[in-house]
Coordinates of C-alpha atoms and ligand atoms in Angstrom, one line a residue:
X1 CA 5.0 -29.2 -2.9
X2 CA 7.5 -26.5 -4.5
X3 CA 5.3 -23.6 -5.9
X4 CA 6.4 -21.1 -8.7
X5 CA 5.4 -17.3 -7.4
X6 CA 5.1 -14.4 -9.0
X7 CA 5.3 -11.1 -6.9
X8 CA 4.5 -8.4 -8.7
X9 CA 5.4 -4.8 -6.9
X10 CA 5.9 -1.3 -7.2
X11 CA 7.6 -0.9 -3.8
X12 CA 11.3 -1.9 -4.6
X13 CA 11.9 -1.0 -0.5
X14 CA 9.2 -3.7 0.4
X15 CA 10.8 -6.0 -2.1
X16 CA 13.8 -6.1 -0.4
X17 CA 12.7 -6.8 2.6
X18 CA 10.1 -9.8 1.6
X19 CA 14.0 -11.0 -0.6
X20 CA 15.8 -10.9 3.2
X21 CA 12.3 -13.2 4.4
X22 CA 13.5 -15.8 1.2
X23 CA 17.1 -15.3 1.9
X24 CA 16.4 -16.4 6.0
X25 CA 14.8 -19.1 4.6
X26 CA 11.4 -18.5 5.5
X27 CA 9.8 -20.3 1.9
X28 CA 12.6 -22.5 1.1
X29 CA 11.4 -25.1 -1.5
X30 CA 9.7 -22.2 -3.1
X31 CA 10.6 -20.2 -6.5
X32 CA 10.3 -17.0 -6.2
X33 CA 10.1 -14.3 -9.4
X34 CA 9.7 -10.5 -8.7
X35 CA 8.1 -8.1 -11.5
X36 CA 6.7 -4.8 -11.7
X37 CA 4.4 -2.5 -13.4
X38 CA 4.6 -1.2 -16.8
X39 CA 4.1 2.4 -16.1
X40 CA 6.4 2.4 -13.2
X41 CA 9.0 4.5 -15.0
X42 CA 11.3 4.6 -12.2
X43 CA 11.9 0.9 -11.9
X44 CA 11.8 0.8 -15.7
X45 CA 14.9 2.9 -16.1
X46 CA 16.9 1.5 -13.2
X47 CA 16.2 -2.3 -14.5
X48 CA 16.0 -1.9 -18.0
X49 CA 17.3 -4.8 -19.6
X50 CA 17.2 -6.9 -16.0
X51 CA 15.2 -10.6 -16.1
X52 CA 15.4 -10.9 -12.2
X53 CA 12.8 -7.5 -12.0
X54 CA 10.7 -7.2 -15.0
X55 CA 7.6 -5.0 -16.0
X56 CA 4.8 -7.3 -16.6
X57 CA 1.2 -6.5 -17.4
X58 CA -1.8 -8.1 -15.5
X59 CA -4.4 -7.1 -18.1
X60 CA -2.7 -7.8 -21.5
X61 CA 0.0 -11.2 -20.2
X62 CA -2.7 -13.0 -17.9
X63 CA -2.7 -16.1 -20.2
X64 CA 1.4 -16.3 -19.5
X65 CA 0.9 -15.8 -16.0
X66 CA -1.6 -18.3 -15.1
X67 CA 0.6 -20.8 -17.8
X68 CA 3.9 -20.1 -15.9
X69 CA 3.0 -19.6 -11.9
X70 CA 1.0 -21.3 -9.7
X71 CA 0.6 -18.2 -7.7
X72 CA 0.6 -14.1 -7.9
X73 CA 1.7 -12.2 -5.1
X74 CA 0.5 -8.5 -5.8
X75 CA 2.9 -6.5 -2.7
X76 CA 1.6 -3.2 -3.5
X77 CA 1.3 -3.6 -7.4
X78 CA -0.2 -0.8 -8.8
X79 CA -2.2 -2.3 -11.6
X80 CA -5.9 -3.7 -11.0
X81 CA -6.4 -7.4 -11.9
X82 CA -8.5 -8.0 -14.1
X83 CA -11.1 -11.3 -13.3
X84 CA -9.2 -13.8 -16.3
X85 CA -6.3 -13.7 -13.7
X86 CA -8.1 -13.5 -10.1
X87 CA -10.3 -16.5 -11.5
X88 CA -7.2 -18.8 -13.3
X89 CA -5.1 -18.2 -10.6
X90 CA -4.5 -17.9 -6.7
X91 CA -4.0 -14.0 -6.2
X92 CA -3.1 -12.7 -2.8
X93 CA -2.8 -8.9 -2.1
X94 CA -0.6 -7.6 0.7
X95 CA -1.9 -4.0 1.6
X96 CA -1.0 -1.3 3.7
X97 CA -4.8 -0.4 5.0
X98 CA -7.0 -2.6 7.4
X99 CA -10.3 -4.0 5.2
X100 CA -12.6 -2.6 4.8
X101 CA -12.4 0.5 6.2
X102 CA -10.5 3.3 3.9
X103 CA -9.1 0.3 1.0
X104 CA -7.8 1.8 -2.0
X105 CA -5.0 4.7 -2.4
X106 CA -2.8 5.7 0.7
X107 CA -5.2 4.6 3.4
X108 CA -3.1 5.9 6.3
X109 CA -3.8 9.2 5.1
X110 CA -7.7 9.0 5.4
X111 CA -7.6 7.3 8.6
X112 CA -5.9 10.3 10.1
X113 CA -8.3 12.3 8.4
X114 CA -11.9 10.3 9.3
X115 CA -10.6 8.7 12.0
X116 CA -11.3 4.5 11.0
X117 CA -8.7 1.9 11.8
X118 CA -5.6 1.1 9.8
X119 CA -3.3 -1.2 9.6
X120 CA -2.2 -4.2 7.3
X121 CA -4.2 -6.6 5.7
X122 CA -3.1 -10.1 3.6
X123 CA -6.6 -10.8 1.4
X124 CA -7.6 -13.2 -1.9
X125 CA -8.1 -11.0 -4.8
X126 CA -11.3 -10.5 -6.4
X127 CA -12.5 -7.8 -9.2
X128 CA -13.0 -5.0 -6.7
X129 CA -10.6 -2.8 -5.0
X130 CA -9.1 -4.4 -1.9
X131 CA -12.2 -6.5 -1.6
X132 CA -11.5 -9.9 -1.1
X133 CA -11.6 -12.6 1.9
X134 CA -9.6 -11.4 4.6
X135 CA -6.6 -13.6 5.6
X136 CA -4.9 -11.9 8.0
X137 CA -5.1 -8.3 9.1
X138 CA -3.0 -6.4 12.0
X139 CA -4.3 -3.1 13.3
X140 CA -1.8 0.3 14.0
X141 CA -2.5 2.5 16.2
X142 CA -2.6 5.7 14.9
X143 CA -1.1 8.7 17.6
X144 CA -2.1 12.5 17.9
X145 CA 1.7 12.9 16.4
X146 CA 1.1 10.7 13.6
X147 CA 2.1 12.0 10.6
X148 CA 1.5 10.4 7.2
X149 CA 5.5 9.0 6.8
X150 CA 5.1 7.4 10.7
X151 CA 2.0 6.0 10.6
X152 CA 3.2 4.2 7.1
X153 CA 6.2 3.1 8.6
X154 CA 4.5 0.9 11.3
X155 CA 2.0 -0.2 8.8
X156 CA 5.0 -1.2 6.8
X157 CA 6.5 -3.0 9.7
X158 CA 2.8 -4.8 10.4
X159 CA 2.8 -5.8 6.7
X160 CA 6.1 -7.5 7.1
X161 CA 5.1 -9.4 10.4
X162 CA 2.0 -10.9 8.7
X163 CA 3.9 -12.3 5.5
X164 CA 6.3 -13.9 8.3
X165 CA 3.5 -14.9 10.3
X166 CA 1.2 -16.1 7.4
X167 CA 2.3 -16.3 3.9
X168 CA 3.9 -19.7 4.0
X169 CA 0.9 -21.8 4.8
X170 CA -0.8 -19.1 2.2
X171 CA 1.9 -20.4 -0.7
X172 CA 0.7 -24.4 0.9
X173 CA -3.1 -22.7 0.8
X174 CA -3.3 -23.9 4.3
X175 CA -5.4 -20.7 5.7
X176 CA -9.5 -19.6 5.9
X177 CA -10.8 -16.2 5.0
X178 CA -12.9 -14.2 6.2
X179 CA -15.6 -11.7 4.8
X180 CA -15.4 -8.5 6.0
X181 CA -19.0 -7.9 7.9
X182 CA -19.7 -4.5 5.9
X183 CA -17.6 -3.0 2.1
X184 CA -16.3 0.0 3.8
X185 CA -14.9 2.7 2.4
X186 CA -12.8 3.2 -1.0
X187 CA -10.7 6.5 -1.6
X188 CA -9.3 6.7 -5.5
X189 CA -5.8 8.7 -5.9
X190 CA -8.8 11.3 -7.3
X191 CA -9.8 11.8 -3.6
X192 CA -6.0 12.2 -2.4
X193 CA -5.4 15.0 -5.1
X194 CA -8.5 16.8 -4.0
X195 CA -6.8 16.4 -0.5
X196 CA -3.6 18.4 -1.4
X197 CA -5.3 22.1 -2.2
X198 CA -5.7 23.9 0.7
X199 CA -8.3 26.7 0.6
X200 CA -7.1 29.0 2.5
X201 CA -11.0 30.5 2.7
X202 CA -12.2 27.2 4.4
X203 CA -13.3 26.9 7.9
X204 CA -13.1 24.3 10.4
X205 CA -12.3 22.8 13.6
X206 CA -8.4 23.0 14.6
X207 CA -8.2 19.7 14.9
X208 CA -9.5 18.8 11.4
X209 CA -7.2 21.7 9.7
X210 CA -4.2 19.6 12.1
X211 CA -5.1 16.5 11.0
X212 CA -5.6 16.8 7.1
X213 CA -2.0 18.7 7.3
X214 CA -0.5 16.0 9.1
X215 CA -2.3 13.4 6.7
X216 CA -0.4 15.0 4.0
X217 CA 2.9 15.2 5.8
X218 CA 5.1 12.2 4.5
X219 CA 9.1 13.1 4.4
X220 CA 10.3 15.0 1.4
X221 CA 7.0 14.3 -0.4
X222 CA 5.4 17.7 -1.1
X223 CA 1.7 17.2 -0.9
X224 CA -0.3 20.0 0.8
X225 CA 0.2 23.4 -1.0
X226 CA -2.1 26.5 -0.9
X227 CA -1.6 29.2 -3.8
X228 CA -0.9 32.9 -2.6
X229 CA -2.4 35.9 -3.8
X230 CA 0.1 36.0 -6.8
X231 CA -1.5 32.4 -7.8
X232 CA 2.3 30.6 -6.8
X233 CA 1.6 27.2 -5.2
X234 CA 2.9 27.2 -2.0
X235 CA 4.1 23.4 -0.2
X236 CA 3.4 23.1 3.4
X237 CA 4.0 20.1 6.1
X238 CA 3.9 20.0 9.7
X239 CA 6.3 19.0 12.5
X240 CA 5.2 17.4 15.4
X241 CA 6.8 16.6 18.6
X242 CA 5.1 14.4 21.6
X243 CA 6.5 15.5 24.5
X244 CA 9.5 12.9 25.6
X245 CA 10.8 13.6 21.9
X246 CA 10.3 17.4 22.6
X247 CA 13.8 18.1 23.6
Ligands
0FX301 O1 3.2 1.2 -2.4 P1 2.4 2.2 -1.7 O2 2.7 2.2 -0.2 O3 0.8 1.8 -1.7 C1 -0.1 2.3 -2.7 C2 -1.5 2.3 -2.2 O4 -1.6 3.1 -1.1 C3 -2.0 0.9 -1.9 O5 -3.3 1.0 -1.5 C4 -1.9 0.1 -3.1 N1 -2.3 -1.3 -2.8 C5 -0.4 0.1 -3.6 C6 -0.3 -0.7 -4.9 O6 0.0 1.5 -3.9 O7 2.5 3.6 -2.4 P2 3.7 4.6 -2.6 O8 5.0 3.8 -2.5 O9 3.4 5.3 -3.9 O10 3.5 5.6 -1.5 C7 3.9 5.3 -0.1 C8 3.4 6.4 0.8 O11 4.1 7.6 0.4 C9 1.9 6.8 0.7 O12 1.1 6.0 1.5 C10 1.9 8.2 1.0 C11 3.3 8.7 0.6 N2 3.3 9.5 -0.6 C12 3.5 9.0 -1.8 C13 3.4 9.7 -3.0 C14 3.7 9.1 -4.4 C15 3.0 10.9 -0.5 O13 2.8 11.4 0.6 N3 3.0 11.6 -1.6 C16 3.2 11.1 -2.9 O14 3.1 11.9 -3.9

């Protein structure tokens, strides 16, 4: 039966490449309609005016929603949905962190810090964070080199191989779930923050002070700062080379 999808996203590069999946033909028979959040300025400016990629809020246009889809994608939407959608509709949530261990904001980042698994996860929504049956889930392998940027990266790549893998019996709601056999952990963008001053009075292992700067290395993001004695804020980011790369 053709189903009417809503995918709502704040990661336009991730959009693209679940559009090439529908382009291959991967959910042919299937409508497909791609939104974003309201405070996502960025994608605000660049499609103003646009009806294929439109802000829409969960919390105030539910009703709508559940009226005009018969399913909501969240792939990486950065808006929390509230139970009147997770309860009139089926909500799926593809996320880059493996349930239940480190859900919530930037999970690579805490697993390179506390050392739990990561990976990609395709889960029902509920109310809470991350928190619903599990679906499908692929683990990464985090390496002593790891930075923030390619740890995401093959997370990225994992998330993409599941909704290949998985997400057309998920639209025909041919799957089982799974409840994860403990809730984890959760980390809040609060807890990434904290993350980014350095205190340049603290003391600790080498290996912690290696990995929280490598957890906060991600490309041209500028994350980790300390402040000098003048009180200027200071950026810092780490290179890392595993030896056959060395050269
Ligand atoms: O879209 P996304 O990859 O994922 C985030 C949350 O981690 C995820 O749990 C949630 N389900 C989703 C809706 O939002 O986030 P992003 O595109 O903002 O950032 C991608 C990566 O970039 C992040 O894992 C770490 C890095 N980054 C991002 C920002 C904004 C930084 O290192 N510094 C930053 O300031």
């Amino acid at each position: 039966m053709s189903k009417k999808i809503l995918v709502v996203s704040d990661n336009e590069p991730l959009v693209n490449r679940f559009k090439a999946l529908i382009e291959r033909g991967l959910f042919n028979g299937h409508a497909f309609t791609f939104a974003f959040s309201p405070r996502n300025t960025a994608l605000a400016e660049k499609y103003a005016g646009s009806t294929v990629f439109f802000p829409i809020n969960v919390k105030t246009q539910f009703d709508e929603i559940i009226a005009q889809y018969d399913m909501v994608v969240s792939l990486h939407c950065k808006q929390l949905f509230p139970s009147a959608l997770v309860r009139g509709i089926h909500c799926v949530n593809v996320h880059p962190g493996l349930n239940p261990h480190n859900r919530g904001w930037f999970p690579q980042v805490f697993s390179i810090l506390n050392g739990k698994p990561c990976g990609a996860t395709i889960h029902e929504i509920d109310e809470l964070l991350d928190h619903g049956g599990i679906i499908a889930q692929k683990e990464v392998k985090i390496e002593s080199w790891d930075t923030s940027l390619t740890a995401y990266n093959k997370i990225l790549d994992a998330e993409m191989e599941l909704i290949e893998a998985y997400m057309p019996a998920i639209i025909e709601g041919k799957y089982t779930t799974q409840k994860p056999d403990q809730e984890g952990n959760l980390n809040l963008k609060k807890d990434y923050d904290a993350l980014c001053q350095i205190q340049l009075t603290d003391t600790d292992t080498f290996q912690n002070h290696l990995n929280r700067l490598r957890a906060l290395t991600h490309g041209q993001y500028m994350n980790a700062y300390f402040l000098d004695d003048t009180g200027r804020k200071v950026y810092l980011k780490l290179e890392l080379f595993p030896e056959d790369k060395a050269t």
